[in-house]
Amino acid sequence: MPITRTDLFAFFDRHDIAHVTTEHRPIFTVEEGRDIKAKLPGGHSKNLFLKDKKDRLVLISALGESEIRINQLHKHFDCQRLSFGREELLYDTLGVRPGSVTAFALLNDQEQKVRFIVDAALMQHDPVNFHPLENTATTAINPSDLLKFARLTGHEPTVFDFTALL
């Protein structure tokens, strides 16, 4: 059973990760939430759940404005060409549905199957914003706490400059 938003916030509290959550209408794409994000400080994320032909899984958390060239990633991350992971695989691995993909879902990946890659541009913002496992809210944390969170879940984050692919 995937963790809930309440479980996530309890995890943050246990590990001294400060967090602020703002409730809003459901947001499924970066474009749909522009008006909401304009009112919230910090960097806003887009999150991509990808897999390669050998079933290696990757979660990318990038600044919403960053251009991610999926067809170029395999050259930098020692994997096969990547494509979007299917909804069933996303739910089975990270416990979220499309539209709610978030770095915070790493807490559901108990087997550490997912490689976590963070956009260097996102890390330049404070705070960084993600859905708290559902797309009806946005939770802000400090960028260093994002890295701490990933490590606490057993995922060593890779910070990558996606402008290197342009």
XYZ file of C-alpha atoms in Angstrom:
166
model
C 0.000 0.000 0.000
C 1.535 3.364 -0.993
C 2.247 5.922 1.677
C -0.187 8.767 2.153
C 0.398 12.477 2.299
C 0.035 12.233 6.085
C 2.786 9.584 6.151
C 5.006 11.817 4.018
C 4.591 14.776 6.331
C 5.264 12.589 9.372
C 8.479 11.411 7.673
C 9.493 15.044 7.102
C 8.782 15.892 10.729
C 10.740 12.883 12.045
C 13.756 13.961 10.004
C 13.560 17.716 10.663
C 12.642 18.600 7.087
C 10.685 21.850 7.149
C 7.766 21.870 4.720
C 4.909 24.163 3.744
C 1.909 22.902 1.772
C -0.582 24.910 -0.266
C -3.864 23.314 -1.331
C -5.167 24.013 -4.863
C -7.216 22.548 -7.706
C -5.780 19.447 -9.413
C -2.863 20.234 -11.745
C -1.859 17.670 -14.359
C 0.739 19.610 -16.379
C 3.232 22.421 -15.859
C 1.173 24.641 -18.148
C -2.097 24.005 -16.264
C -0.634 25.264 -13.009
C 1.108 28.432 -14.165
C -1.340 30.717 -12.345
C -0.970 28.779 -9.084
C 2.802 28.580 -9.327
C 3.040 32.312 -9.977
C 1.701 32.862 -6.453
C 4.133 30.455 -4.769
C 7.814 31.288 -4.228
C 10.676 29.111 -5.404
C 11.370 26.671 -8.198
C 8.517 24.574 -9.478
C 9.217 21.055 -10.655
C 8.217 18.832 -13.488
C 8.804 15.155 -12.858
C 9.375 12.442 -15.441
C 9.161 8.711 -14.746
C 11.240 6.870 -17.352
C 12.476 3.356 -18.087
C 14.901 1.820 -20.506
C 14.729 -1.468 -22.436
C 16.454 -3.302 -19.586
C 13.733 -2.077 -17.188
C 16.049 0.338 -15.385
C 13.931 3.120 -13.906
C 14.697 6.822 -13.672
C 12.873 9.676 -11.982
C 13.860 13.129 -13.175
C 12.875 16.175 -11.145
C 13.551 19.282 -13.212
C 12.735 22.950 -13.134
C 9.405 23.379 -14.914
C 11.002 25.567 -17.585
C 13.939 23.251 -18.297
C 14.059 21.460 -21.612
C 14.659 17.740 -21.140
C 15.858 15.882 -24.228
C 14.816 12.370 -23.317
C 16.424 10.934 -26.467
C 19.835 12.208 -25.279
C 19.769 11.095 -21.644
C 21.077 7.557 -22.139
C 24.412 8.998 -23.313
C 24.928 10.591 -19.899
C 23.408 8.059 -17.488
C 24.818 4.677 -18.530
C 21.537 3.189 -19.679
C 19.613 2.314 -22.820
C 17.372 4.844 -24.551
C 14.705 6.019 -22.150
C 10.961 6.299 -22.661
C 8.060 7.105 -20.372
C 7.181 4.342 -17.931
C 3.673 2.924 -18.107
C 1.055 3.951 -15.572
C 0.968 0.512 -13.935
C 4.747 0.499 -13.474
C 4.629 4.027 -12.066
C 1.998 3.058 -9.517
C 3.654 -0.260 -8.614
C 7.036 1.409 -8.086
C 6.311 4.911 -6.790
C 2.692 4.610 -5.649
C 1.426 7.612 -7.625
C -0.614 8.179 -10.767
C 0.214 10.336 -13.815
C -0.189 13.989 -12.917
C 1.040 13.334 -9.385
C 4.606 12.212 -10.141
C 6.912 13.736 -7.551
C 10.313 13.294 -5.961
C 8.468 12.632 -2.712
C 7.206 9.332 -4.178
C 10.739 7.935 -3.715
C 9.536 7.082 -0.220
C 7.373 4.369 -1.823
C 10.336 2.821 -3.677
C 11.411 0.571 -0.813
C 13.559 -1.587 -3.103
C 15.468 1.429 -4.500
C 14.696 0.450 -8.088
C 14.554 4.078 -9.247
C 17.554 6.240 -10.068
C 16.893 9.845 -8.998
C 18.189 12.678 -11.169
C 17.696 16.312 -10.164
C 18.032 19.293 -12.466
C 20.837 21.636 -11.372
C 18.612 24.571 -12.371
C 15.929 23.456 -9.896
C 18.501 23.300 -7.111
C 19.263 27.003 -7.615
C 15.852 27.886 -6.144
C 14.748 28.041 -2.530
C 12.312 26.575 -1.885
C 11.718 23.760 -4.371
C 8.107 22.726 -4.950
C 6.564 19.305 -5.552
C 3.171 17.662 -5.299
C 2.844 15.795 -1.976
C 1.902 12.487 -3.695
C -1.287 13.983 -5.131
C -1.781 16.850 -7.540
C -4.212 18.840 -5.384
C -1.464 20.557 -3.393
C 2.106 21.807 -3.616
C 4.688 21.265 -0.897
C 7.767 23.466 -0.604
C 11.035 22.375 0.999
C 14.611 23.628 1.029
C 16.747 22.268 -1.856
C 19.299 20.782 0.540
C 16.432 19.023 2.316
C 15.368 17.527 -1.027
C 18.795 15.876 -1.297
C 18.589 14.801 2.355
C 15.125 13.322 1.738
C 16.346 11.334 -1.272
C 19.272 9.921 0.684
C 17.040 9.016 3.628
C 14.891 6.975 1.222
C 17.968 5.114 -0.044
C 18.296 7.067 -3.306
C 21.576 8.862 -3.955
C 20.563 11.880 -6.056
C 22.443 12.800 -9.213
C 22.401 16.555 -9.827
C 22.666 17.140 -13.579
C 22.810 20.279 -15.729
C 20.268 19.602 -18.484
C 21.513 22.596 -20.469
C 24.485 20.353 -21.350
C 22.096 18.478 -23.658
C 21.015 21.558 -25.644
